[in-house]
Structures are given as structure tokens and as C-alpha cells.
Short mmCIF file of C-alpha atoms in Angstrom, two decimals:
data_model
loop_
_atom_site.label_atom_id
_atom_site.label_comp_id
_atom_site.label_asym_id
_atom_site.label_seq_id
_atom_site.Cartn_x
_atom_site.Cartn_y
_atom_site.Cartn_z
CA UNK A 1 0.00 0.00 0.00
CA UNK A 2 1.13 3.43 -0.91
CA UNK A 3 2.52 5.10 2.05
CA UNK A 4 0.80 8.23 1.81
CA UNK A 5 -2.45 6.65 1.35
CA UNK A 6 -1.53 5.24 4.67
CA UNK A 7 -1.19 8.36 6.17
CA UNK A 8 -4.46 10.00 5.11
CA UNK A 9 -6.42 6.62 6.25
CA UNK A 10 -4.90 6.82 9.51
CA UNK A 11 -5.30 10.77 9.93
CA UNK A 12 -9.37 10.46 9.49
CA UNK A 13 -9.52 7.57 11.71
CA UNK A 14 -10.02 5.12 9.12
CA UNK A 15 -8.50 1.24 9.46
CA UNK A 16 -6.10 -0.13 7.13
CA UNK A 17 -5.21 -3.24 5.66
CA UNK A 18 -1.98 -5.53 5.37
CA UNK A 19 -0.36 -3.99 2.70
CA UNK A 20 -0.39 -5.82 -0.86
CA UNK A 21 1.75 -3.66 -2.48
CA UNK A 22 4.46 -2.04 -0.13
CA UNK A 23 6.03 1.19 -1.01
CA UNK A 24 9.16 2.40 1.71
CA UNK A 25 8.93 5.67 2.58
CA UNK A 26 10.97 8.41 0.93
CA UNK A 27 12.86 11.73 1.72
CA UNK A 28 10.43 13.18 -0.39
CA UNK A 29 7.36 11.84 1.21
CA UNK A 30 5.49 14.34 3.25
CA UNK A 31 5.93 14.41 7.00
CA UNK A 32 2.51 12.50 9.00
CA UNK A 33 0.14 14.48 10.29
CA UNK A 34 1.59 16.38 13.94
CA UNK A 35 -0.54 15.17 16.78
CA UNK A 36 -3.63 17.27 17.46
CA UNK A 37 -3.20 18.63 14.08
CA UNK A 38 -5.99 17.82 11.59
CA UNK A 39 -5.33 16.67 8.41
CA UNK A 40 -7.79 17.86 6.68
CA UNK A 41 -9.42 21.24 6.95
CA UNK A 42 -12.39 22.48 5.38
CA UNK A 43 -12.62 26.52 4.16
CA UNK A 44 -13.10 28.36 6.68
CA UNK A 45 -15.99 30.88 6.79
CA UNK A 46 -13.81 33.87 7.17
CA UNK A 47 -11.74 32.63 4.07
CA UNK A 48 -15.23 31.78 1.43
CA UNK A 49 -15.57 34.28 -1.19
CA UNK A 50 -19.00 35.47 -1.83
CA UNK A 51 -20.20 33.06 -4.91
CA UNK A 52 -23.27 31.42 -5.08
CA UNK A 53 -22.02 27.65 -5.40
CA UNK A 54 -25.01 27.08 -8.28
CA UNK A 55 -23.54 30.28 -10.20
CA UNK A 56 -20.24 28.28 -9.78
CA UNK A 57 -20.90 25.06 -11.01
CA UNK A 58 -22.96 26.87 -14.29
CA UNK A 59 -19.59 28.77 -15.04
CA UNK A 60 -17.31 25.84 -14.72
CA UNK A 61 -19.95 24.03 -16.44
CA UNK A 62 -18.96 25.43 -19.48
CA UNK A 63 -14.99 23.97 -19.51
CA UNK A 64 -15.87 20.77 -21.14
CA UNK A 65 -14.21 17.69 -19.57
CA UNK A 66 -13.31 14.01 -20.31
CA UNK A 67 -14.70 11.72 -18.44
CA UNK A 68 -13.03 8.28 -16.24
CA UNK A 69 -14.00 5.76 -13.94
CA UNK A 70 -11.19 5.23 -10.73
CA UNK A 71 -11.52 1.83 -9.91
CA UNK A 72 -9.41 -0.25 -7.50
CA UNK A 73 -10.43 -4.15 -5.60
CA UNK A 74 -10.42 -4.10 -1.91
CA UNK A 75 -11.14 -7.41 0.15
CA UNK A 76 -14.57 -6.52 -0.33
CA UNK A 77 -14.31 -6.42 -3.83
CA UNK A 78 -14.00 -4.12 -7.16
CA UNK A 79 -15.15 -0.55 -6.30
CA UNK A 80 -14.80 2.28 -8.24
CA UNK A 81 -16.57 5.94 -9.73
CA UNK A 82 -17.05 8.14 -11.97
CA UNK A 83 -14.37 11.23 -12.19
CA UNK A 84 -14.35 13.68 -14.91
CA UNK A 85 -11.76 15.94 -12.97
CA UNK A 86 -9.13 13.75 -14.21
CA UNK A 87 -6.02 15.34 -15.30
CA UNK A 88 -1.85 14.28 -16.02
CA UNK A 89 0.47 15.91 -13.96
CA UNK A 90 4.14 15.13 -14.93
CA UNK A 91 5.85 13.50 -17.53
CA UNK A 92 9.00 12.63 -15.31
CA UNK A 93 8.31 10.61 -13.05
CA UNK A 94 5.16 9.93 -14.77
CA UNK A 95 2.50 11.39 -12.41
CA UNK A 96 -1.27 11.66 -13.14
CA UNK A 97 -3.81 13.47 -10.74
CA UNK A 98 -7.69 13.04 -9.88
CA UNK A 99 -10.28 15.11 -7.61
CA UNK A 100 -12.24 13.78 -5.23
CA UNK A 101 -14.97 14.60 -2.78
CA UNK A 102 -14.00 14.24 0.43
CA UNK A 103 -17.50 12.83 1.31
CA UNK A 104 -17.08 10.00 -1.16
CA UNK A 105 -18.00 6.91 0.48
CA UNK A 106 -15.50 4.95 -2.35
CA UNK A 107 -12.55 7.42 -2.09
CA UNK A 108 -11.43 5.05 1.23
CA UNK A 109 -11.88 1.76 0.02
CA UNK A 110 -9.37 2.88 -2.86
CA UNK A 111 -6.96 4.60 -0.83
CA UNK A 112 -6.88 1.56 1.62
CA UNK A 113 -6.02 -0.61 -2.11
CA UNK A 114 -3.26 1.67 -2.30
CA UNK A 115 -3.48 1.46 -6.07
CA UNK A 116 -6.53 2.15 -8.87
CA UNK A 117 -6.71 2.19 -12.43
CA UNK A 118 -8.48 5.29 -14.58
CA UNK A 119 -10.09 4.08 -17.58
CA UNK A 120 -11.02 6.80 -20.01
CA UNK A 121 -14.71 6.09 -20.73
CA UNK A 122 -15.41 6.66 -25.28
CA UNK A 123 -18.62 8.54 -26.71
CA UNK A 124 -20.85 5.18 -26.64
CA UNK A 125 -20.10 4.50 -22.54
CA UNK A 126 -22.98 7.07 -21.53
CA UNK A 127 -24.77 4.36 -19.46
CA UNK A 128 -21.55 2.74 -18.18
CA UNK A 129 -20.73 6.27 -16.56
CA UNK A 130 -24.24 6.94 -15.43
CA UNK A 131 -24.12 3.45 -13.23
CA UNK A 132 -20.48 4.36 -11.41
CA UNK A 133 -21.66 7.60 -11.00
CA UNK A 134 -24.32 6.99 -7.95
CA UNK A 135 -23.20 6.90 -5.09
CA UNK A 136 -21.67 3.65 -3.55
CA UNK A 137 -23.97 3.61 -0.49
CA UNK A 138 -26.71 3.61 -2.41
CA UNK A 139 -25.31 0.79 -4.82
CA UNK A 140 -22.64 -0.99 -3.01
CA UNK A 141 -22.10 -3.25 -6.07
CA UNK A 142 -21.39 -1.14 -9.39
CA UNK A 143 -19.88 -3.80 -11.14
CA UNK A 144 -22.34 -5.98 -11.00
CA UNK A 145 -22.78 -7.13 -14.73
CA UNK A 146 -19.65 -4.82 -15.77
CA UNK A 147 -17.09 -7.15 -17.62
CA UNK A 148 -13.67 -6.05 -16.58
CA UNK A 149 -10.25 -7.35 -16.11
CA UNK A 150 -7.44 -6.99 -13.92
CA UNK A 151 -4.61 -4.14 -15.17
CA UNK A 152 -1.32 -5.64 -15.45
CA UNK A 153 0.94 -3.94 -12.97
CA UNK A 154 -2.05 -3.08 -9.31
CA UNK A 155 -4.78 -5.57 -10.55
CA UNK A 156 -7.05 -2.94 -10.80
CA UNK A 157 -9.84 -2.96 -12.65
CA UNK A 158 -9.77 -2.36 -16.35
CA UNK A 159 -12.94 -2.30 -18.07
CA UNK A 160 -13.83 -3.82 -21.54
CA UNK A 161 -14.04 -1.89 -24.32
CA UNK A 162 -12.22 1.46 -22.81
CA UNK A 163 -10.50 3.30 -25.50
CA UNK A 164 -7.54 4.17 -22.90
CA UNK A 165 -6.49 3.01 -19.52
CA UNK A 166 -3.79 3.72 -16.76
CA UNK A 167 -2.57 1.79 -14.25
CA UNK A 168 -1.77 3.63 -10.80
CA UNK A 169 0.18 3.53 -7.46
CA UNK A 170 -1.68 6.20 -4.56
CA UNK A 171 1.68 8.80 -4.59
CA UNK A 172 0.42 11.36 -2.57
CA UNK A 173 -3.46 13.15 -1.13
CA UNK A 174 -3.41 16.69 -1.13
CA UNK A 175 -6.59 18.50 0.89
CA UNK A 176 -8.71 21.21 -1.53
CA UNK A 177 -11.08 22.57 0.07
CA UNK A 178 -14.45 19.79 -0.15
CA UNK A 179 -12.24 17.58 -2.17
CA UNK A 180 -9.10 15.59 -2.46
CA UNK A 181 -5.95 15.64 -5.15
CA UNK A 182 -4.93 12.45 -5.46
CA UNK A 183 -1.92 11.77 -7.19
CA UNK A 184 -0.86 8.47 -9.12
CA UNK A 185 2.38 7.16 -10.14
CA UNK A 186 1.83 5.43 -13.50
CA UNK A 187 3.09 1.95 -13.38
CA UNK A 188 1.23 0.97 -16.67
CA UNK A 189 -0.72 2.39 -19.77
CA UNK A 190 -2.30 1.40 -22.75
CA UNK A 191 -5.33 2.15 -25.44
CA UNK A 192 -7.64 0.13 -27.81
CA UNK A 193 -7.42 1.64 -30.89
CA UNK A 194 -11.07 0.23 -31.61
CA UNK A 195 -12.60 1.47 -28.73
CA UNK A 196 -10.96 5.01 -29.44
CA UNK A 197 -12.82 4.89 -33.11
CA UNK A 198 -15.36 6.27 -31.02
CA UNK A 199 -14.12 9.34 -30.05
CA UNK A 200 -14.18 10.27 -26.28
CA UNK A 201 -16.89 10.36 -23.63
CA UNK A 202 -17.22 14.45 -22.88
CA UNK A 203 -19.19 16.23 -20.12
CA UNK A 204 -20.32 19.87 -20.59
CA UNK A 205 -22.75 21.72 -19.07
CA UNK A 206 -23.89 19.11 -16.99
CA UNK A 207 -24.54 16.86 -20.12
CA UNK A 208 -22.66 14.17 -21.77
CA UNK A 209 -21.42 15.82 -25.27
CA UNK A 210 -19.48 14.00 -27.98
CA UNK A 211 -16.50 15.58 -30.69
CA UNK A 212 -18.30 16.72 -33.96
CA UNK A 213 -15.87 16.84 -37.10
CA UNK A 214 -14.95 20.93 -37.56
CA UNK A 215 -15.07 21.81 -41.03
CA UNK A 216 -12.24 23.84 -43.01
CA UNK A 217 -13.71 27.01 -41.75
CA UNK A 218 -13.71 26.24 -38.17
CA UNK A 219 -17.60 25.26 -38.36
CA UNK A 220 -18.94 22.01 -37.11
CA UNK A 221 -20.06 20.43 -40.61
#
């Protein structure tokens, strides 16, 4: 299990489990949590600016965005969800990054893995997204019926017809604000150059969207 994953677990109080793929702890590493120092802080009042969060989310609505599922296999079983704030972060070391809300009820089971796998979801995976995207008290089991097969390097799940996948080590969990950064350390990667005939899976405006061919003028023909 990824050390800093550790860490976070440990700092909200959350158990861990025996480790299946250990990571030592480097200079680099950030320093664990000083006792009687919280972790994780929420905004507080003092420091909110004075936007109305619907006004927010319309505004931002209108960056359109990829969209992934994060899944990872626990001793419970696969878990995973839908993430369209999905980003890469470095080329060297190779370093990808994900948001998260910090009231997820998934986020832990992953960070307890220690490792996930982000599979890039194409134009026809509408419904696949729409089933990781409730939450996973309310449907414990989201891969029920979701063929899938381990990714080479964590054993994470990769799911069928994806047109892009990465396999991921938990590197480090940043606090923003309501949500978590999570970084990943690639450890794997791959596409399926079928599945990617497609085009991608986008989300604008709280909609799903696809790529329309541009023509020669800059118009959508």
C-alpha cells in the first residue's frame, strides 16, 4: 500500500489493511500528520468568497471535460466511480492526478487498495458512466454485470471496451477545500485503438457531449 495513502487513512480515523503492495517511505514523502493537528481542513468561513455555489458550477460548467472511472479491488471487492476531474500531472516521473470529494464513500476503500486504475470512458459509454456515477452507499455493487479485467501492474480494474487506460500507485493526497488531489504514479498504460474509433466520452454543461468533425472554416459540418 502506498505510504501516503496510509497516512491519510490513519489521519481520518479510518482502518487499514496488510499492505499488498508495499512502497518504503521516501525523503520526499510528506511528514505524518503532527498530533492534534488535523489533516484535513475544510474553508473556513472567514476565508469563502461570496459566490453562489449554483452560479459556480454553471460557469465551470462550461470547460468541457473528459470523463473516467477510478476503480481499484479491496477485500470486499471491485469498487470504483465516476471522475471527470481527471487530469496528467508530470511527464517525469510519470505522475497523473484526480479530484475527489471528500464525502465520497469509495474514495477510502481505494486509498486503503493503495493502487486504482483510470479508464477513459469513449462517446458510446454514456450508461456505463451513469451506473459508477451513484453513489456507492446507495449501490454498493457497481460492477455488478460490468465485464472487466485486472490491469497488469495493481490488478485494478480495467474495463472492456475502454479506448484508454492507466494503471496507478496512490503517490500522494493533497486536501482542496471539499475535495481531495490524489496523485498516481503510472506503473502501466495502454489504449484500444477500436474502442478510441469512437471518439471520447465528454461532459459539458452538466450533459454528456461527444467531438463533432470541424469543417475547413472552423464550423462544425
Amino acid at each position: 500500500m502506498a505510504a501516503t495513502a496510509v497516512r491519510y487513512l490513519r489521519s481520518v480515523g479510518s482502518p487499514t489493511t496488510a499492505a499488498r503492495h508495499p512502497a518504503p517511505l521516501s525523503p520526499t514523502d510528506p511528514a505524518p500528520p503532527r498530533p492534534g493537528r488535523p489533516a484535513l481542513r475544510a474553508v473556513g468561513a472567514d476565508e469563502r468568497l461570496p459566490l453562489d455555489p449554483a452560479e459556480f458550477r454553471r460557469v465551470l460548467g462550461h470547460f468541457a471535460s473528459g470523463v473516467t472511472v477510478i476503480a481499484a479491488v479491496d477485500e470486499a471487492g471491485p469498487t470504483g466511480f465516476a471522475c471527470q476531474s481527471f487530469s496528467s500531472l508530470s511527464l517525469d516521473p510519470p505522475l497523473v492526478a484526480f479530484m475527489v470529494a471528500r464525502t465520497s464513500t469509495t474514495w477510502p476503500r481505494i486509498a486503503r487498495a493503495g493502487v486504482f486504475c483510470v479508464n477513459v470512458l469513449g462517446a458510446d459509454q454514456g450508461e456505463l458512466c451513469r451506473g459508477f456515477a451513484v453513489s456507492g452507499s446507495r449501490r454498493p455493487d457497481k460492477f455488478a454485470g460490468v465485464p472487466h479485467r485486472p490491469s497488469p501492474v495493481t490488478g485494478s480494474p480495467r474495463l472492456a471496451g475502454v479506448p484508454a487506460w492507466i494503471d496507478c500507485t496512490v503517490h500522494a493526497v493533497h486536501t482542496g477545500g471539499d475535495h481531495l488531489v490524489v496523485v498516481g504514479r503510472v506503473r502501466a498504460l495502454g489504449t484500444d485503438d477500436l474502442a478510441a474509433r469512437s471518439g471520447p466520452l465528454l461532459f459539458h454543461r452538466g450533459e454528456f457531449a461527444s467531438l463533432a468533425p470541424l469543417g475547413q472554416d472552423g464550423s462544425q459540418s
